[in-house]
CSV table of C-alpha atoms and ligand atoms in Angstrom, one decimal:
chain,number,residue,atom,x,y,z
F,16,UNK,CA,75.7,69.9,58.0
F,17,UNK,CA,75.0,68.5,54.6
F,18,UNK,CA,75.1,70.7,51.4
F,19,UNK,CA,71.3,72.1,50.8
F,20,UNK,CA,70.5,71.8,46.9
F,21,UNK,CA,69.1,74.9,44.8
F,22,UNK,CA,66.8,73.9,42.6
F,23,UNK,CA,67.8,75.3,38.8
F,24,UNK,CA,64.3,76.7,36.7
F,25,UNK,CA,65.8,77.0,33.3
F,26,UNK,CA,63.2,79.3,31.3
F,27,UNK,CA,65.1,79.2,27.9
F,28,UNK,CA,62.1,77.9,26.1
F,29,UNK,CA,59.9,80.9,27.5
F,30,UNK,CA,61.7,83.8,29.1
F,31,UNK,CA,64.4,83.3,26.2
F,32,UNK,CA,62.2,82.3,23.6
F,33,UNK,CA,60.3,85.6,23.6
F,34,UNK,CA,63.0,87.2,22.4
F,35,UNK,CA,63.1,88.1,19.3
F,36,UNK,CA,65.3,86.1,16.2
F,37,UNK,CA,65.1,82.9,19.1
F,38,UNK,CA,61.6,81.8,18.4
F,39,UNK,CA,61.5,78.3,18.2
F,40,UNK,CA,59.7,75.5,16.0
F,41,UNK,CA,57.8,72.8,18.2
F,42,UNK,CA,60.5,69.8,17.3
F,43,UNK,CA,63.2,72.4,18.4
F,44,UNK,CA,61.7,73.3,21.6
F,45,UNK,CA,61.4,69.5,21.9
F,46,UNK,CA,64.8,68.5,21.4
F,47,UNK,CA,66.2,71.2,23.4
F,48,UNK,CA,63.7,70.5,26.7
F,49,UNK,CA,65.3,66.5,26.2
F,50,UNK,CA,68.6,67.5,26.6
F,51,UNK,CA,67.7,69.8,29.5
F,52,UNK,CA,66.0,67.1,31.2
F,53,UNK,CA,69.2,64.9,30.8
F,54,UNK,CA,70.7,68.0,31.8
F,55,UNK,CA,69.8,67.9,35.4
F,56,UNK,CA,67.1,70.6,35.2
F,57,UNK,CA,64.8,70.5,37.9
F,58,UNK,CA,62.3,72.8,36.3
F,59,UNK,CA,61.5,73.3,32.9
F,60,UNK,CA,59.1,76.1,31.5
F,61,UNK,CA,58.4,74.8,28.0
F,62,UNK,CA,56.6,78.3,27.2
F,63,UNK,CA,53.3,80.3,27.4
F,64,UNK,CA,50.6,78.2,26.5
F,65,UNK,CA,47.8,80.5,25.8
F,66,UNK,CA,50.2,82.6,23.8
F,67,UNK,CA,49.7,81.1,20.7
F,68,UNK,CA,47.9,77.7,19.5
F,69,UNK,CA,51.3,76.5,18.6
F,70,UNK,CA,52.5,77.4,22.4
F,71,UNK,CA,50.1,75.4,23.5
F,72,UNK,CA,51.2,72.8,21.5
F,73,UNK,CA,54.9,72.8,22.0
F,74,UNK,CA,54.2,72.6,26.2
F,75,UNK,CA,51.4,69.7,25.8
F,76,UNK,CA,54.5,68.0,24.3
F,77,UNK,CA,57.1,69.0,26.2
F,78,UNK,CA,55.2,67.8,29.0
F,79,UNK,CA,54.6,64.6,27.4
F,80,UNK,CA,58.5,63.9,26.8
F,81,UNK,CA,60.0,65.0,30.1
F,82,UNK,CA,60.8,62.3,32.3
F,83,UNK,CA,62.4,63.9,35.0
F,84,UNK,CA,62.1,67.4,35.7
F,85,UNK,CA,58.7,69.5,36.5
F,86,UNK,CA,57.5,70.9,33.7
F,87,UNK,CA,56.0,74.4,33.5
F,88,UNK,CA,53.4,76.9,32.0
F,89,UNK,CA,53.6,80.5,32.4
F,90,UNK,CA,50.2,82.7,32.6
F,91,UNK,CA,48.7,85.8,33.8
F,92,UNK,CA,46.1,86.0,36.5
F,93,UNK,CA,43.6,86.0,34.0
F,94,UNK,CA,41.4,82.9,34.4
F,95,UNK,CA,41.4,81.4,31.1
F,96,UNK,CA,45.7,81.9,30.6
F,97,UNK,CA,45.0,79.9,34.1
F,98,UNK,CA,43.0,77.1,32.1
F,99,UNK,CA,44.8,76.8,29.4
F,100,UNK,CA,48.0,76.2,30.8
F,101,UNK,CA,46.4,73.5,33.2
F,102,UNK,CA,45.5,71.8,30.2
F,103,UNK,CA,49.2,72.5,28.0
F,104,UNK,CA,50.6,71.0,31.8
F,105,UNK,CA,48.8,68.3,32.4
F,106,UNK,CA,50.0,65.2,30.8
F,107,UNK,CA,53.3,66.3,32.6
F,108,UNK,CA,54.7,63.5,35.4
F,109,UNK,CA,55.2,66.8,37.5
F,110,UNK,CA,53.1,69.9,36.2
F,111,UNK,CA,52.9,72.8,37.3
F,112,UNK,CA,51.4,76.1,36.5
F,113,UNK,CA,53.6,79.5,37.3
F,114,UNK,CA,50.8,82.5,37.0
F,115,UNK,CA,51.4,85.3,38.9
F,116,UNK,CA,50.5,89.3,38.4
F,117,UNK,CA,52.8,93.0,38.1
F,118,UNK,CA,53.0,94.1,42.3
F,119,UNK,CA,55.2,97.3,41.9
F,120,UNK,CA,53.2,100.7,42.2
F,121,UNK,CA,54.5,101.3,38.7
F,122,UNK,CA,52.7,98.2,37.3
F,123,UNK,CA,49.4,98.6,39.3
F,124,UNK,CA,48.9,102.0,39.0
F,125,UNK,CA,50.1,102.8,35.0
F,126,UNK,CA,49.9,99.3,33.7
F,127,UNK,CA,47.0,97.3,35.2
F,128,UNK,CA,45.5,101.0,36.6
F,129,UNK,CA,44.1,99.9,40.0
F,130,UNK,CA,44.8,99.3,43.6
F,131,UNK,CA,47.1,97.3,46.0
F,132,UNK,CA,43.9,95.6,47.4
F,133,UNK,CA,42.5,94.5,43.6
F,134,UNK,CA,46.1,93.1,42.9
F,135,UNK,CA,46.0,91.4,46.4
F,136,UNK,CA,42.7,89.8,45.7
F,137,UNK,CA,43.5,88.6,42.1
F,138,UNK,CA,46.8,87.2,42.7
F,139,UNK,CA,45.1,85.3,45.5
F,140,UNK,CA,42.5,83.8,42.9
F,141,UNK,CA,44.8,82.8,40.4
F,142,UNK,CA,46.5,80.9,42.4
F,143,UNK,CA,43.6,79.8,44.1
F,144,UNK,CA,41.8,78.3,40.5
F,145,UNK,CA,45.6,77.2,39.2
F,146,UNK,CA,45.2,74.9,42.8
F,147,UNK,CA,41.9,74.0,41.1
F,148,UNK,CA,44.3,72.2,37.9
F,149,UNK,CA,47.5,71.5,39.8
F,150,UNK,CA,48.9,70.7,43.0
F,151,UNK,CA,52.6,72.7,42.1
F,152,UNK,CA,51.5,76.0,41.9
F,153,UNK,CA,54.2,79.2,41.8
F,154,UNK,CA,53.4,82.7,42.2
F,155,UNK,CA,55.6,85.7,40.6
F,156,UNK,CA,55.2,89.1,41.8
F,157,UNK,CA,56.6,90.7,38.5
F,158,UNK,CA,59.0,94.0,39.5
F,159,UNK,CA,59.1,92.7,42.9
F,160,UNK,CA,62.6,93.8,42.8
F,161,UNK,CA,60.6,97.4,42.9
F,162,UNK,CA,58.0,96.6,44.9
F,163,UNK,CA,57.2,98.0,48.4
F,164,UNK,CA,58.8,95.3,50.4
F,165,UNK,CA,55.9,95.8,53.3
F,166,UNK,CA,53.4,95.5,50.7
F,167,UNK,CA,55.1,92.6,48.7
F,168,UNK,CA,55.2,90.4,52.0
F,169,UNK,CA,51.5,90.8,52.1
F,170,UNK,CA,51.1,89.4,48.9
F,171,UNK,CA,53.3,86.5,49.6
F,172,UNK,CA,51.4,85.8,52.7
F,173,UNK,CA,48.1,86.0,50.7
F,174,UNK,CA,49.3,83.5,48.2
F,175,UNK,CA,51.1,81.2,50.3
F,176,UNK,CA,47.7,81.1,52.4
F,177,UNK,CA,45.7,80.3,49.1
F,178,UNK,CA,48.4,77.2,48.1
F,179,UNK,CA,51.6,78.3,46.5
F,180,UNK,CA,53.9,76.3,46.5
F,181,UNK,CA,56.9,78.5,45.4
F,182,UNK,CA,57.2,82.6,45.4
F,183,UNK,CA,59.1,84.0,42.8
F,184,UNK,CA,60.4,87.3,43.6
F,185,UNK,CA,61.7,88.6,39.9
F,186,UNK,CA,64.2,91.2,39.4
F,187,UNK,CA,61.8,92.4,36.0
F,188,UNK,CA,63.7,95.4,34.9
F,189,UNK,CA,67.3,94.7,36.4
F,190,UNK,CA,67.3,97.0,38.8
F,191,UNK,CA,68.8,95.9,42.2
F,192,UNK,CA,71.8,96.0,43.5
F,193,UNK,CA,72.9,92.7,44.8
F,194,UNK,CA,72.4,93.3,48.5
F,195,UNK,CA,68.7,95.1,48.3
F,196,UNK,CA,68.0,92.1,46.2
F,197,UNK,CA,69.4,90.0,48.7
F,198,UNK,CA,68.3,92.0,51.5
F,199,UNK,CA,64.3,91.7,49.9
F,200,UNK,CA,64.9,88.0,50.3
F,201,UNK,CA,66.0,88.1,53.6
F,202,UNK,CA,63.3,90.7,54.5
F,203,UNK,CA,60.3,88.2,53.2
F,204,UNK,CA,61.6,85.2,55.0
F,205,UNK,CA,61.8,87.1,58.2
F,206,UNK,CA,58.0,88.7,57.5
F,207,UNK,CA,56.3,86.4,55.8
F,208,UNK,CA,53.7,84.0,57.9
F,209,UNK,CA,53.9,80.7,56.7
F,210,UNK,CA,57.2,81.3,54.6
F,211,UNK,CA,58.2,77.6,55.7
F,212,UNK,CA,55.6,76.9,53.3
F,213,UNK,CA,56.7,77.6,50.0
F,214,UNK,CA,60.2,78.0,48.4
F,215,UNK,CA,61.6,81.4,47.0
F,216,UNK,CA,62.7,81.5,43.8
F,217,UNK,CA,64.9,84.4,41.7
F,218,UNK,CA,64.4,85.6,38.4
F,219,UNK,CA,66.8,88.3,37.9
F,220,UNK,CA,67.7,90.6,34.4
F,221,UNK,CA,70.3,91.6,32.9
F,222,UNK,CA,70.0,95.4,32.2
F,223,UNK,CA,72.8,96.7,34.4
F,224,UNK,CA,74.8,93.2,33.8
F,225,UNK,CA,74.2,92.0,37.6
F,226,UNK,CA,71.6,89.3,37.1
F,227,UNK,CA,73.8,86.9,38.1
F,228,UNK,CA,75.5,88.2,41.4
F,229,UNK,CA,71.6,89.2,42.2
F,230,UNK,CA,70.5,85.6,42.0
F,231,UNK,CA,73.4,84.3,44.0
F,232,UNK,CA,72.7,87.5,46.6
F,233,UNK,CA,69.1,85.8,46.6
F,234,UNK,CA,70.4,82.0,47.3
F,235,UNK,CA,72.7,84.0,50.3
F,236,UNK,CA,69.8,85.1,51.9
F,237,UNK,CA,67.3,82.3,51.8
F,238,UNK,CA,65.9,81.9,47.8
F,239,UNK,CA,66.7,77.7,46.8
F,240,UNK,CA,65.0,78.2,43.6
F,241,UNK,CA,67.0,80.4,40.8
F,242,UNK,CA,65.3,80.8,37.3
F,243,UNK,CA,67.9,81.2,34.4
F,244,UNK,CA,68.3,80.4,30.8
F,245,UNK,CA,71.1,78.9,29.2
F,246,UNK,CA,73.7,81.7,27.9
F,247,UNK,CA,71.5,84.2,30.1
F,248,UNK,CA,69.2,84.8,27.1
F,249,UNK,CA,65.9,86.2,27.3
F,250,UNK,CA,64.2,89.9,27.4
F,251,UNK,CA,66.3,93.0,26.5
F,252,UNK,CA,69.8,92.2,28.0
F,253,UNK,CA,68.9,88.6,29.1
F,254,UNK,CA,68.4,86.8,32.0
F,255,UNK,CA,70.4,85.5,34.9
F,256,UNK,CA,73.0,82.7,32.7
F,257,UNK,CA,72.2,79.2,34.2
F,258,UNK,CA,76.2,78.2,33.5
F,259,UNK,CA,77.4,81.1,35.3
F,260,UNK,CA,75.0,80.3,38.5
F,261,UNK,CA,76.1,76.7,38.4
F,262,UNK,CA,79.7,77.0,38.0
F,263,UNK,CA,79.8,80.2,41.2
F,264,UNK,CA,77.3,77.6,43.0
F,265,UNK,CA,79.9,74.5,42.5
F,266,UNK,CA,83.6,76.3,43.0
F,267,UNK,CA,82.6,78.9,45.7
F,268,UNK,CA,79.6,77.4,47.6
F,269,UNK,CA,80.4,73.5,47.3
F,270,UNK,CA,79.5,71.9,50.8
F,271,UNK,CA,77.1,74.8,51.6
F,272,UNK,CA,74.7,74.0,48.4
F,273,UNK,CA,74.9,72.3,45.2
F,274,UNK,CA,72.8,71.6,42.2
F,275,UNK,CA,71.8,68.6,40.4
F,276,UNK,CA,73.2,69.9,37.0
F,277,UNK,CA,75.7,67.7,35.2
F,278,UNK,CA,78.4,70.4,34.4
F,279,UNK,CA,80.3,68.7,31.8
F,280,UNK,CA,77.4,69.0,29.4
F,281,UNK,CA,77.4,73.1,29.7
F,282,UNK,CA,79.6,73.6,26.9
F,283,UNK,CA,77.7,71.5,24.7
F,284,UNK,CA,74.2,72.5,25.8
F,285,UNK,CA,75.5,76.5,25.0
F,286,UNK,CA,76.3,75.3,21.8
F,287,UNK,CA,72.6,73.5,21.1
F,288,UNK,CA,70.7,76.5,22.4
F,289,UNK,CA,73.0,78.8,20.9
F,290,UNK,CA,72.4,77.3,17.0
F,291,UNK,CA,69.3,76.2,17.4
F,292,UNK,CA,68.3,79.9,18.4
F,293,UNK,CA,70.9,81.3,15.7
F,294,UNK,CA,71.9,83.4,18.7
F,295,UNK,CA,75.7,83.6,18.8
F,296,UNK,CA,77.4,83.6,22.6
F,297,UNK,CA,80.0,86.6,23.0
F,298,UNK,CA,83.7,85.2,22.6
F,299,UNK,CA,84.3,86.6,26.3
F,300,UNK,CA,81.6,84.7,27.6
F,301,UNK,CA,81.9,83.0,31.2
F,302,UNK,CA,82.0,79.7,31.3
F,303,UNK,CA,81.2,79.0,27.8
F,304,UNK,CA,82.5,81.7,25.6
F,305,UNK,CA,85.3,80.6,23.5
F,306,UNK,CA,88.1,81.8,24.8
F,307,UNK,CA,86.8,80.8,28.4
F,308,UNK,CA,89.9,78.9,28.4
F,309,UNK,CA,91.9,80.7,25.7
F,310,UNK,CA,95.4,82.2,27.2
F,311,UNK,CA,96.8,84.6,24.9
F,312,UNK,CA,99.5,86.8,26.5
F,313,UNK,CA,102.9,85.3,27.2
F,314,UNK,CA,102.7,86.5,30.9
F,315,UNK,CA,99.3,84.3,31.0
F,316,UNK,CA,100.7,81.5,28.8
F,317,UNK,CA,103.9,81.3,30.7
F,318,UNK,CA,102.1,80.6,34.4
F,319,UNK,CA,99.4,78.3,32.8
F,320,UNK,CA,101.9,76.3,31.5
F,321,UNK,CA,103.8,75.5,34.6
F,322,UNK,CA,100.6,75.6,36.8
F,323,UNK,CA,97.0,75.3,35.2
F,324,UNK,CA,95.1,77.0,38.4
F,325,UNK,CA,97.7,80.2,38.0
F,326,UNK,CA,95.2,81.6,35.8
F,327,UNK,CA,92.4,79.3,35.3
F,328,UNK,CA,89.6,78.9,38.5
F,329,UNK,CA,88.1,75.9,36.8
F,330,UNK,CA,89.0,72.8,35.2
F,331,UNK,CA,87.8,72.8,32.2
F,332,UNK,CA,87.0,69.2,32.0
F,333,UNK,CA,84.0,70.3,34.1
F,334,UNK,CA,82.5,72.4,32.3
F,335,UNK,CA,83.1,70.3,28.7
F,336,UNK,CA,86.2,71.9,27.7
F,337,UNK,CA,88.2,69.7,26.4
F,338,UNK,CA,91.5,71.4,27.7
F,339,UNK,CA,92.8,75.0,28.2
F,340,UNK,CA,94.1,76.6,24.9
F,341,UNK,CA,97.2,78.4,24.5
F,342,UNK,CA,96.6,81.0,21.7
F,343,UNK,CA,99.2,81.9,19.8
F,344,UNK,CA,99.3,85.7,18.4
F,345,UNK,CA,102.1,88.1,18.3
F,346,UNK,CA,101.5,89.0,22.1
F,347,UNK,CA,102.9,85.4,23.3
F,348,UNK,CA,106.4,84.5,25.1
F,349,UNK,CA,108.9,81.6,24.3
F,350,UNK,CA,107.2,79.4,26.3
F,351,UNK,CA,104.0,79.0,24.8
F,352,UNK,CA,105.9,78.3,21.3
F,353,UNK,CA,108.1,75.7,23.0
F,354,UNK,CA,104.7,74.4,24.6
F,355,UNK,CA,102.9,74.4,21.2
F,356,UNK,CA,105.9,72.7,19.4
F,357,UNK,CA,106.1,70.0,21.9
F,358,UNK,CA,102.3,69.4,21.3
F,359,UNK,CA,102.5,68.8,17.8
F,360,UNK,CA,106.3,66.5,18.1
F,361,UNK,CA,108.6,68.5,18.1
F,362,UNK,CA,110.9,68.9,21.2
F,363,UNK,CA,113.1,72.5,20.4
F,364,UNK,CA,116.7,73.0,21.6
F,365,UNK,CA,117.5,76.7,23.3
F,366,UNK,CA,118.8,77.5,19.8
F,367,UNK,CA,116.0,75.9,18.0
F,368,UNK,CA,113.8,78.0,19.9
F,369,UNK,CA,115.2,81.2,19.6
F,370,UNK,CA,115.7,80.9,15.9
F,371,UNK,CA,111.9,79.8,15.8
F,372,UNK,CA,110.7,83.0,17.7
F,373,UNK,CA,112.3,85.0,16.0
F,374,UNK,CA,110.5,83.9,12.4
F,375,UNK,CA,107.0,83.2,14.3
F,376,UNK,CA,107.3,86.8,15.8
F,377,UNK,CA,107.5,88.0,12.2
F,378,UNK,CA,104.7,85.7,11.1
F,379,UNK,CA,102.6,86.5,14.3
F,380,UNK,CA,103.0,90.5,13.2
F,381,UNK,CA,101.2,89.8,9.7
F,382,UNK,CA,98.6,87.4,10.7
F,383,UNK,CA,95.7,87.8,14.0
F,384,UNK,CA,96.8,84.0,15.3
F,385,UNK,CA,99.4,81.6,14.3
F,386,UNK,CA,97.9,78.4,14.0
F,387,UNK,CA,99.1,74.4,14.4
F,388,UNK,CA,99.7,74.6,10.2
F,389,UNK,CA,101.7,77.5,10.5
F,390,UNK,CA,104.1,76.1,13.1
F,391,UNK,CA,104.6,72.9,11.0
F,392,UNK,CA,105.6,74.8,7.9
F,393,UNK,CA,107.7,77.0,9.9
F,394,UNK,CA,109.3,73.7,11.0
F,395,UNK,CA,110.2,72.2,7.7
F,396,UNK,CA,111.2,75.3,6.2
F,397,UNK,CA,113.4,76.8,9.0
F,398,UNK,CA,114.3,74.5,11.9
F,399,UNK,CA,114.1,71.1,11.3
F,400,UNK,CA,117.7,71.5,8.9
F,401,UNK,CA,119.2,72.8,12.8
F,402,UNK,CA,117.6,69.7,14.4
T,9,KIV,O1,60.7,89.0,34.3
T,9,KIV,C1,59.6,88.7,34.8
T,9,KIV,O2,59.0,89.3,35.7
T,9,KIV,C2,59.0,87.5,34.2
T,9,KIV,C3,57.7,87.0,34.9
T,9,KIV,C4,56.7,86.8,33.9
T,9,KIV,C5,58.0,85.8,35.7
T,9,KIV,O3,59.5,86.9,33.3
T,10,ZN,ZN1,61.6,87.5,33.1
C-alpha cells in the first residue's frame, strides 16, 4: 500500500503572529509566506483579514505571491469577518476561507452565552455564505478538544452537509491527553455521516507541552491535515512545532505517510522565522535548537564518534545541519580531543594526547567551552615541541 501524505497547514503568520513581540510588517509576512511556499507548505494562513486594515493587506498579498500552496484567511462566523476574508483570499490560485465558531459548553454558555442549537445553526451559515466566496471551505470547532464529542459530531455533520471541505478539530487550551485526542478523531470518523467528505485537520497547543504527540495521536487515528507553526510558536505556550511533526512523520511513519516538506530547509526556515519575529528558539530545541546535534559528555562523544546513530536518530544533513558537533567543555573524554585535533590537522600520538588532556582539562575548568582557537594555541605552545 503506498504511503498516504498529511497535508502540513503552517499558521505562523496567524496563530503565531498573534502573539505578542512577533507581529509582523506586511514585506516580512511576505518574505516569510515565499519561503514557506518553497518550503513545501500545503496550506498557508497569511493572517486574519478583518483584523486590521493592514491584515487585510498582508493576505490580499500573500495571496497574490503564492504559487503553490492554498492560501488562507481566518474569520469568525460573523458574516462580514466571512466577507472580508473572501475578498483578502481571492486573488489566491487556491483560496480558501477557514471560519469556524467556540463548540465547548464552556464557550457557548460563558463566552458567546447561548445554546448548542444557535451554535449549530451559525456554524452551519458561515460556512454556508464562505461556500458563497470560495469553493475550499474549513470549519474549526474551537475547544473541540473539550467539547462533548456526541454533540461535536453533530456539528461536523451539519457543516460537512453545508460544504466544508476540511474539519478542524483544535486542541484550543492544550488540554488532551494524546489518546482522548486521538480517541475524539477516531470517534468522529466512526460517527460522522458523510465524513468521506471532508478532511480532518489538528490544531493542537502547547500548555501541558503535548501539542505535538496530540497531533501525531490525531494523524493515528484518521486526521491528514495537521496545523503547526514553525518553532511551535503561537498563543500562550505555542502551537504544535511543524519541524517536530515533520521529522516524527519522516523517521517513525516513512512508508505509512509522508509530507511534501523539503526537510533540509528546516534549520534555515527556524532561523528566518525565528529573527524575523525576534523570537529566540530554546538551545534544547528539537530539531532545530542548537545543540540539536551538539554532544557534550565524553560518554556521548565517545559512541558518536565511532558510530553517528549511537546517539543521534537523524542525520543531520536532513534537517540542514551541516554535521553533528562535538562540544568540547570540561565534561568531555580523550576521544573527543583526539577527534577535534584531527579535525583541525593535527594527528596526536598516545603521549601527545595525554599530555594534551591533561592542559585542556585545566583550560576546560576555567572556561564554559574550549573552542577550535583554544586547541591551536594549546598546540603551539605545548605539544607540537613533542611532535
Ligand atoms: O486554537 C484555536 O482554536 C484556533 C482557532 C481560531 C482555529 O486558533
Ligand atoms: Zn490556535
Amino acid at each position: 500500500m503506498s504511503s498516504e501524505k498529511i497535508y502540513i497547514f503552517d499558521t505562523s503568520l496567524r496563530d503565531g503572529e498573534q502573539v505578542p513581540g512577533c507581529k509582523l510588517r506586511k514585506e516580512q509576512k511576505l518574505a516569510i509566506a515565499e519561503q514557506l511556499d518553497y518550503f513545501g507548505v500545503d496550506i498557508i494562513e497569511a493572517g486574519f483579514p478583518i483584523s486590521s486594515p493592514g491584515d487585510f493587506e498582508a493576505v490580499r498579498e500573500v495571496a497574490a505571491i503564492v504559487k503553490n500552496a492554498t492560501v488562507c484567511g481566518l474569520s469568525r462566523a460573523v458574516m462580514k469577518d466571512i466577507e472580508v476574508a473572501g475578498q483578502a483570499v481571492k486573488g489566491a490560485k487556491r483560496p480558501r476561507i477557514h471560519t469556524g465558531i467556540g463548540t465547548s459548553d464552556n464557550h457557548i454558555l460563558f463566552k458567546l452565552n447561548t445554546t448548542r442549537k444557535d451554535i449549530l445553526e451559525r456554524a452551519v451559515a458561515a460556512v454556508r455564505y464562505a461556500k458563497t466566496f470560495v469553493e475550499d471551505v474549513e470549519f474549526y470547532a474551537e475547544d473541540a478538544g473539550r467539547t462533548d464529542p456526541e454533540y461535536l459530531a453533530r456539528v461536523c455533520e451539519a457543516v460537512i452537509e453545508a460544504g466544508a471541505t476540511v474539519l478542524n478539530i483544535p486542541d484550543t487550551t492544550g488540554y488532551c491527553l494524546p489518546h482522548e485526542y486521538g480517541d475524539k478523531i477516531a470517534y468522529l470518523k466512526a460517527n460522522v455521516k458523510g465524513i468521506h467528505k471532508a478532511i480532518l485537520s489538528t490544531h493542537c497547543h502547547n500548555d501541558l507541552g503535548m501539542a505535538t504527540a496530540n497531533s501525531i495521536a490525531g494523524v493515528e487515528n484518521g486526521a491528514r491535515q495537521v496545523e503547526c507553526t514553525i518553532n511551535g510558536i503561537g498563543e500562550r505556550a505555542g502551537n504544535t512545532s511543524l519541524e517536530e511533526v515533520v521529522m516524527i512523520i519522516k523517521q517513525r511513519f516513512g512508508g505509512t505517510y509522508h509530507t511534501d516538506i523539503k526537510t533540509p530547509m528546516l534549520k534555515s526556515m527556524s532561523l528566518l522565522v525565528s529573527e524575523t519575529m525576534g523570537m529566540p528558539v530554546q538551545a534544547n530545541k528539537a530539531i532545530v535548537g542548537a545543540n540539536a546535534f551538539a554532544h557534550s559528555s565524553g560518554i556521548h562523544q565517545d559512541g558518536v564518534i565511532k558510530q553517528r546513530d549511537t546517539y543521534e536518530i537523524m542525520n543531520p544533513a536532513d534537517v540542514g545541519v551541516d554535521q553533528s558537533s562535538i562540544i568540547l567543555t570540561a565534561r568531555s573524554g580523550r576521544a573527543a580531543l583526539a577527534y577535534r585535533f584531527k579535525e583541525l590537522g593535527h594527528n596526536l600520538t598516545k603521549d601527545a594526547l595525554d599530555v594534551a588532556y591533561i592542559h585542556f582539562l585545566e583550560l576546560a575548568d576555567r572556561q564554559k567551552e574550549v573552542v577550535d582557537d583554544d586547541l591551536e594555541v594549546l598546540y603551539q605552545e605545548r605539544i607540537y615541541s613533542l611532535t
